């Protein structure tokens, strides 16, 4: 009776904990809505595109977009991402994500990106490029701090 909606829910709930709350979003494409951060990372790997929650509410300020990007999935967010403002600004500049102002915009972006066409592949590649630019930050920071740490600690520290 439910067709695509029932199939989507079957796929989303397969193997999830009973503590996980799963409910369909009532839209034409029956996008699943999942509550519970623990399961999200594994679900992103199965997604054709993903919306990162908390970005429609300025009081929340968004959730981690890196979890989606790490799985090579096109990313859609809302307009409020202050918790990851620097990263989101870089992703926006590189066109490595889509920004939607409302649920209708989310649905429109997800429907277009989930098909996996050239737009989605380009977005994923650009997002991966932004992440690559930021990799190694810890090593660079420690390299800059090493002279101060050596002076304060009475000598060189062993390399790790």
Coordinates of N, CA and C in Angstrom, one line a residue:
X1 N 0.8 -1.2 0.0 CA 0.0 0.0 0.0 C 0.9 1.3 0.0
X2 N 2.0 1.2 0.7 CA 2.8 2.4 0.9 C 3.8 2.6 -0.3
X3 N 4.2 1.5 -1.0 CA 5.1 1.6 -2.1 C 6.5 2.1 -1.7
X4 N 6.9 3.2 -2.4 CA 8.2 3.7 -2.2 C 8.5 4.1 -0.8
X5 N 7.5 4.6 -0.1 CA 7.6 5.1 1.2 C 7.9 3.9 2.2
X6 N 7.2 2.8 2.0 CA 7.4 1.6 2.8 C 8.8 1.0 2.5
X7 N 9.2 1.0 1.3 CA 10.5 0.5 0.9 C 11.6 1.4 1.5
X8 N 11.5 2.7 1.5 CA 12.5 3.6 2.1 C 12.6 3.4 3.6
X9 N 11.5 3.2 4.2 CA 11.5 3.0 5.7 C 12.1 1.6 6.0
X10 N 11.8 0.6 5.2 CA 12.4 -0.7 5.4 C 14.0 -0.6 5.3
X11 N 14.4 0.1 4.3 CA 15.9 0.2 4.2 C 16.5 1.0 5.3
X12 N 15.8 2.1 5.7 CA 16.4 3.0 6.8 C 16.4 2.3 8.1
X13 N 15.4 1.5 8.4 CA 15.3 0.9 9.7 C 16.0 -0.4 9.8
X14 N 16.5 -1.0 8.7 CA 17.2 -2.3 8.7 C 18.4 -2.2 9.6
X15 N 18.4 -3.0 10.6 CA 19.6 -3.1 11.5 C 19.7 -2.0 12.5
X16 N 18.8 -1.1 12.6 CA 19.0 0.0 13.6 C 18.4 -0.4 14.9
X17 N 19.0 0.2 16.0 CA 18.6 -0.1 17.3 C 17.1 0.3 17.6
X18 N 16.5 -0.4 18.5 CA 15.1 -0.1 18.9 C 15.0 1.3 19.5
X19 N 16.2 1.8 20.0 CA 16.2 3.1 20.6 C 16.2 4.2 19.6
X20 N 16.4 3.9 18.4 CA 16.5 4.8 17.3 C 15.0 5.2 16.9
X21 N 14.8 6.5 16.8 CA 13.5 6.9 16.3 C 13.6 7.2 14.8
X22 N 12.7 6.6 14.0 CA 12.7 6.8 12.6 C 11.3 7.1 12.2
X23 N 11.2 8.2 11.4 CA 9.9 8.6 10.9 C 10.0 9.1 9.5
X24 N 9.0 8.9 8.6 CA 9.1 9.4 7.3 C 8.8 10.9 7.3
X25 N 9.4 11.6 6.4 CA 9.0 13.0 6.2 C 7.9 13.0 5.1
X26 N 6.8 13.6 5.3 CA 5.7 13.6 4.4 C 6.0 14.5 3.2
X27 N 6.8 14.0 2.2 CA 7.0 14.7 1.0 C 6.9 13.7 -0.2
X28 N 6.9 14.2 -1.4 CA 6.7 13.4 -2.5 C 7.6 12.2 -2.6
X29 N 8.9 12.4 -2.2 CA 9.9 11.4 -2.4 C 10.1 10.5 -1.2
X30 N 9.3 10.8 -0.1 CA 9.3 10.0 1.1 C 10.7 9.9 1.6
X31 N 11.4 11.0 1.7 CA 12.8 11.0 2.3 C 12.6 10.6 3.8
X32 N 13.5 9.7 4.2 CA 13.4 9.3 5.6 C 14.0 10.4 6.5
X33 N 13.5 10.5 7.7 CA 14.1 11.4 8.7 C 14.5 10.5 9.9
X34 N 15.8 10.7 10.3 CA 16.3 9.8 11.3 C 16.8 10.6 12.5
X35 N 16.4 10.2 13.7 CA 16.9 10.9 14.9 C 17.8 9.9 15.6
X36 N 19.0 10.4 15.9 CA 20.0 9.5 16.6 C 21.3 9.6 15.9
X37 N 22.2 10.3 16.4 CA 23.5 10.6 15.8 C 24.3 9.3 15.5
X38 N 24.2 8.3 16.4 CA 25.0 7.1 16.3 C 24.8 6.4 14.9
X39 N 23.6 6.4 14.4 CA 23.3 5.6 13.2 C 23.5 6.5 12.0
X40 N 23.6 7.8 12.1 CA 23.7 8.7 11.0 C 24.9 8.4 10.1
X41 N 26.1 8.2 10.8 CA 27.3 8.1 10.0 C 27.2 6.9 9.1
X42 N 26.7 5.8 9.6 CA 26.5 4.6 8.7 C 25.5 4.8 7.6
X43 N 24.4 5.5 7.9 CA 23.4 5.8 6.9 C 23.9 6.7 5.8
X44 N 24.7 7.7 6.1 CA 25.3 8.6 5.1 C 25.9 7.8 4.0
X45 N 26.6 6.7 4.3 CA 27.3 5.9 3.3 C 26.3 5.3 2.3
X46 N 25.1 5.1 2.7 CA 24.0 4.5 1.8 C 23.2 5.6 1.1
X47 N 23.4 6.9 1.4 CA 22.6 7.9 0.9 C 23.1 8.4 -0.5
X48 N 22.1 8.8 -1.3 CA 22.4 9.4 -2.6 C 22.7 10.9 -2.4
X49 N 22.2 11.5 -1.3 CA 22.4 12.9 -0.9 C 21.9 13.0 0.5
X50 N 22.4 14.0 1.3 CA 22.0 14.1 2.7 C 21.8 15.5 3.1
X51 N 20.8 15.7 4.0 CA 20.6 17.0 4.6 C 21.1 16.9 6.0
X52 N 21.9 17.9 6.5 CA 22.4 17.9 7.8 C 21.5 18.8 8.6
X53 N 20.9 18.2 9.7 CA 19.9 18.9 10.4 C 20.5 20.0 11.4
X54 N 19.6 20.7 12.0 CA 20.0 21.7 12.9 C 20.3 23.0 12.2
X55 N 20.3 23.0 10.9 CA 20.7 24.2 10.1 C 19.5 25.0 9.7
X56 N 18.3 24.6 10.0 CA 17.2 25.4 9.7 C 16.8 26.3 10.9
X57 N 17.4 26.0 12.1 CA 17.1 26.7 13.3 C 18.3 27.4 13.8
X58 N 18.2 28.8 13.8 CA 19.4 29.6 14.3 C 19.8 29.3 15.7
X59 N 18.9 28.8 16.5 CA 19.2 28.4 17.9 C 20.1 27.2 18.0
X60 N 20.0 26.3 17.0 CA 20.8 25.1 17.0 C 22.1 25.3 16.4
X61 N 22.2 25.9 15.2 CA 23.4 26.3 14.5 C 24.1 25.2 13.7
X62 N 23.4 24.1 13.5 CA 23.9 23.1 12.6 C 24.7 21.9 13.3
X63 N 24.8 20.9 12.5 CA 25.6 19.7 13.0 C 26.7 19.5 12.0
X64 N 27.6 18.5 12.3 CA 28.8 18.3 11.6 C 28.7 17.9 10.1
X65 N 29.0 18.7 9.2 CA 28.9 18.4 7.8 C 30.0 17.4 7.3
X66 N 31.1 17.3 8.1 CA 32.2 16.4 7.7 C 31.8 14.9 7.7
X67 N 30.8 14.6 8.5 CA 30.3 13.2 8.5 C 29.7 12.8 7.1
X68 N 29.0 13.7 6.5 CA 28.5 13.5 5.1 C 29.6 13.5 4.1
X69 N 30.5 14.5 4.2 CA 31.5 14.6 3.2 C 32.5 13.4 3.2
X70 N 32.7 12.9 4.4 CA 33.6 11.7 4.5 C 33.1 10.5 3.7
X71 N 31.8 10.5 3.5 CA 31.2 9.3 2.8 C 31.0 9.6 1.3
X72 N 31.5 10.8 0.8 CA 31.4 11.1 -0.6 C 30.0 11.3 -1.0
X73 N 29.2 11.9 -0.1 CA 27.7 12.2 -0.4 C 27.5 13.6 -0.6
X74 N 26.7 14.0 -1.6 CA 26.3 15.4 -1.8 C 25.6 15.9 -0.5
X75 N 25.9 17.2 -0.1 CA 25.5 17.7 1.1 C 24.5 18.9 0.9
X76 N 23.4 18.9 1.7 CA 22.5 20.0 1.7 C 22.4 20.5 3.2
X77 N 22.4 21.8 3.4 CA 22.2 22.3 4.7 C 21.2 23.5 4.6
X78 N 20.8 23.9 5.8 CA 19.9 25.1 5.9 C 20.8 26.3 6.0
X79 N 20.2 27.5 6.3 CA 21.0 28.7 6.3 C 21.7 29.0 7.6
X80 N 21.5 28.2 8.6 CA 22.1 28.5 10.0 C 23.1 27.4 10.4
X81 N 24.4 27.7 10.1 CA 25.5 26.7 10.4 C 26.6 27.4 11.2
X82 N 26.3 28.1 12.2 CA 27.3 28.9 13.0 C 28.2 27.9 13.7
X83 N 27.8 26.7 14.0 CA 28.7 25.8 14.8 C 29.9 25.3 13.9
X84 N 29.7 25.5 12.6 CA 30.8 25.1 11.7 C 31.0 26.2 10.6
X85 N 30.9 27.4 11.1 CA 30.9 28.6 10.2 C 32.1 28.7 9.2
X86 N 33.3 28.4 9.7 CA 34.4 28.6 8.8 C 34.4 27.5 7.8
X87 N 34.2 26.3 8.2 CA 34.1 25.2 7.2 C 33.0 25.4 6.2
X88 N 31.8 25.8 6.7 CA 30.7 26.0 5.8 C 31.0 27.1 4.8
X89 N 31.6 28.2 5.3 CA 32.0 29.3 4.4 C 32.9 28.8 3.3
X90 N 33.9 28.0 3.6 CA 34.8 27.5 2.6 C 34.0 26.6 1.6
X91 N 33.1 25.7 2.2 CA 32.4 24.8 1.3 C 31.4 25.6 0.4
X92 N 30.8 26.7 0.9 CA 29.9 27.5 0.1 C 30.7 28.2 -1.0
X93 N 31.9 28.7 -0.7 CA 32.7 29.4 -1.7 C 33.1 28.4 -2.8
X94 N 33.4 27.2 -2.4 CA 33.9 26.2 -3.4 C 32.7 25.5 -4.1
X95 N 31.5 25.9 -3.7 CA 30.3 25.2 -4.2 C 30.3 23.7 -3.9
X96 N 30.7 23.4 -2.7 CA 30.8 22.0 -2.2 C 29.7 21.6 -1.4
X97 N 28.6 22.4 -1.4 CA 27.4 22.0 -0.7 C 26.2 22.8 -1.3
X98 N 25.0 22.5 -1.0 CA 23.8 23.2 -1.4 C 23.2 23.8 -0.1
X99 N 22.7 25.0 -0.2 CA 22.0 25.6 1.0 C 20.5 25.8 0.6
X100 N 19.7 25.3 1.5 CA 18.2 25.5 1.3 C 17.7 26.3 2.5
X101 N 16.7 27.2 2.1 CA 16.2 28.0 3.2 C 15.0 27.4 3.9
X102 N 14.4 26.4 3.3 CA 13.2 25.8 3.9 C 13.0 24.3 3.4
X103 N 12.0 23.6 4.0 CA 11.9 22.2 3.6 C 11.6 22.0 2.1
X104 N 10.9 22.9 1.4 CA 10.7 22.7 0.0 C 12.1 22.8 -0.7
X105 N 12.9 23.7 -0.3 CA 14.3 23.8 -0.9 C 15.1 22.6 -0.6
X106 N 15.0 22.0 0.6 CA 15.7 20.8 0.9 C 15.3 19.7 0.0
X107 N 14.0 19.5 -0.2 CA 13.5 18.4 -1.1 C 13.9 18.6 -2.5
X108 N 13.9 19.9 -3.0 CA 14.3 20.1 -4.3 C 15.8 19.8 -4.5
X109 N 16.7 20.2 -3.6 CA 18.1 19.9 -3.7 C 18.3 18.4 -3.6
X110 N 17.7 17.7 -2.6 CA 17.9 16.3 -2.5 C 17.5 15.5 -3.7
X111 N 16.3 15.9 -4.2 CA 15.9 15.2 -5.4 C 16.8 15.3 -6.6
X112 N 17.4 16.5 -6.8 CA 18.3 16.8 -7.9 C 19.6 16.1 -7.7
X113 N 20.1 16.0 -6.4 CA 21.4 15.5 -6.1 C 21.4 14.0 -6.0
X114 N 20.4 13.4 -5.5 CA 20.3 12.0 -5.2 C 20.5 11.1 -6.5
X115 N 20.2 11.7 -7.6 CA 20.3 10.9 -8.9 C 21.8 10.7 -9.2
X116 N 22.7 11.4 -8.6 CA 24.1 11.2 -8.8 C 24.7 11.7 -10.1
X117 N 24.1 12.7 -10.7 CA 24.5 13.3 -11.9 C 25.8 14.1 -11.8
X118 N 26.1 14.8 -12.8 CA 27.3 15.6 -12.9 C 27.4 16.7 -11.8
X119 N 26.2 17.3 -11.5 CA 26.2 18.3 -10.4 C 26.6 17.7 -9.1
X120 N 26.0 16.5 -8.8 CA 26.3 15.8 -7.5 C 27.8 15.4 -7.4
X121 N 28.3 14.8 -8.5 CA 29.7 14.4 -8.5 C 30.6 15.6 -8.4
X122 N 30.3 16.7 -9.0 CA 31.1 17.9 -8.9 C 31.1 18.4 -7.5
X123 N 29.9 18.5 -6.9 CA 29.8 19.0 -5.5 C 30.6 18.1 -4.5
X124 N 30.6 16.8 -4.7 CA 31.3 15.9 -3.8 C 32.8 16.1 -4.0
X125 N 33.3 16.3 -5.2 CA 34.7 16.5 -5.5 C 35.2 17.9 -4.9
X126 N 34.4 18.9 -5.1 CA 34.7 20.2 -4.5 C 34.8 20.2 -3.0
X127 N 33.8 19.5 -2.4 CA 33.8 19.4 -0.9 C 35.0 18.6 -0.4
X128 N 35.4 17.5 -1.1 CA 36.6 16.8 -0.8 C 37.8 17.6 -0.9
X129 N 37.9 18.5 -1.9 CA 39.0 19.4 -2.0 C 39.1 20.4 -0.9
X130 N 38.0 20.9 -0.4 CA 38.0 21.8 0.8 C 38.5 21.1 2.0
X131 N 38.1 19.9 2.2 CA 38.5 19.1 3.4 C 40.0 18.8 3.3
X132 N 40.5 18.5 2.1 CA 41.9 18.2 1.9 C 42.8 19.4 2.2
X133 N 42.3 20.6 1.9 CA 43.0 21.8 2.2 C 43.2 22.0 3.7
X134 N 42.2 21.5 4.5 CA 42.3 21.6 6.0 C 43.0 20.5 6.6
X135 N 43.3 19.4 5.9 CA 44.0 18.3 6.6 C 45.4 18.6 7.0
X136 N 45.9 18.1 8.0 CA 47.2 18.3 8.5 C 47.3 19.5 9.4
X137 N 46.2 20.1 9.8 CA 46.2 21.3 10.7 C 46.9 21.0 12.0
X138 N 46.7 19.8 12.6 CA 47.3 19.5 13.9 C 48.9 19.5 13.7
X139 N 49.3 18.8 12.7 CA 50.8 18.7 12.5 C 51.4 20.1 12.3
X140 N 50.7 20.9 11.5 CA 51.2 22.3 11.2 C 51.2 23.1 12.5
X141 N 50.2 23.0 13.3 CA 50.1 23.7 14.6 C 51.3 23.2 15.6
X142 N 51.4 21.9 15.7 CA 52.5 21.4 16.6 C 53.9 21.9 16.1
X143 N 54.1 21.9 14.8 CA 55.3 22.3 14.2 C 55.6 23.8 14.6
X144 N 54.6 24.6 14.6 CA 54.8 26.0 15.0 C 55.0 26.2 16.5
X145 N 54.4 25.3 17.3 CA 54.5 25.4 18.7 C 55.8 24.7 19.3
X146 N 56.4 23.8 18.5 CA 57.5 23.0 19.0 C 58.6 23.9 19.6
X147 N 59.1 25.0 19.0 CA 60.1 25.8 19.6 C 59.7 26.3 21.0
X148 N 58.5 26.7 21.1 CA 58.0 27.2 22.4 C 57.9 26.1 23.4
X149 N 57.5 24.9 23.0 CA 57.4 23.8 23.9 C 58.8 23.3 24.4
X150 N 59.7 23.3 23.4 CA 61.1 22.9 23.8 C 61.7 23.9 24.8
X151 N 61.5 25.2 24.6 CA 62.0 26.2 25.5 C 61.4 26.1 26.9
X152 N 60.1 25.9 26.9 CA 59.3 25.9 28.2 C 59.6 24.6 28.9
X153 N 59.9 23.5 28.2 CA 60.1 22.2 28.8 C 61.5 21.8 29.1
X154 N 62.4 22.6 28.8 CA 63.8 22.3 29.1 C 64.5 21.5 28.0
X155 N 64.0 21.4 26.8 CA 64.7 20.7 25.8 C 63.8 20.1 24.8
X156 N 64.4 19.5 23.8 CA 63.6 18.9 22.7 C 62.8 17.8 23.1
X157 N 61.6 17.6 22.5 CA 60.7 16.5 22.8 C 61.0 15.4 21.7
X158 N 60.8 14.2 22.1 CA 61.0 13.2 21.0 C 60.0 13.3 20.0
X159 N 60.3 13.0 18.7 CA 59.4 13.1 17.6 C 58.4 11.9 17.7
X160 N 57.2 12.1 17.3 CA 56.2 11.0 17.3 C 55.8 10.7 15.9

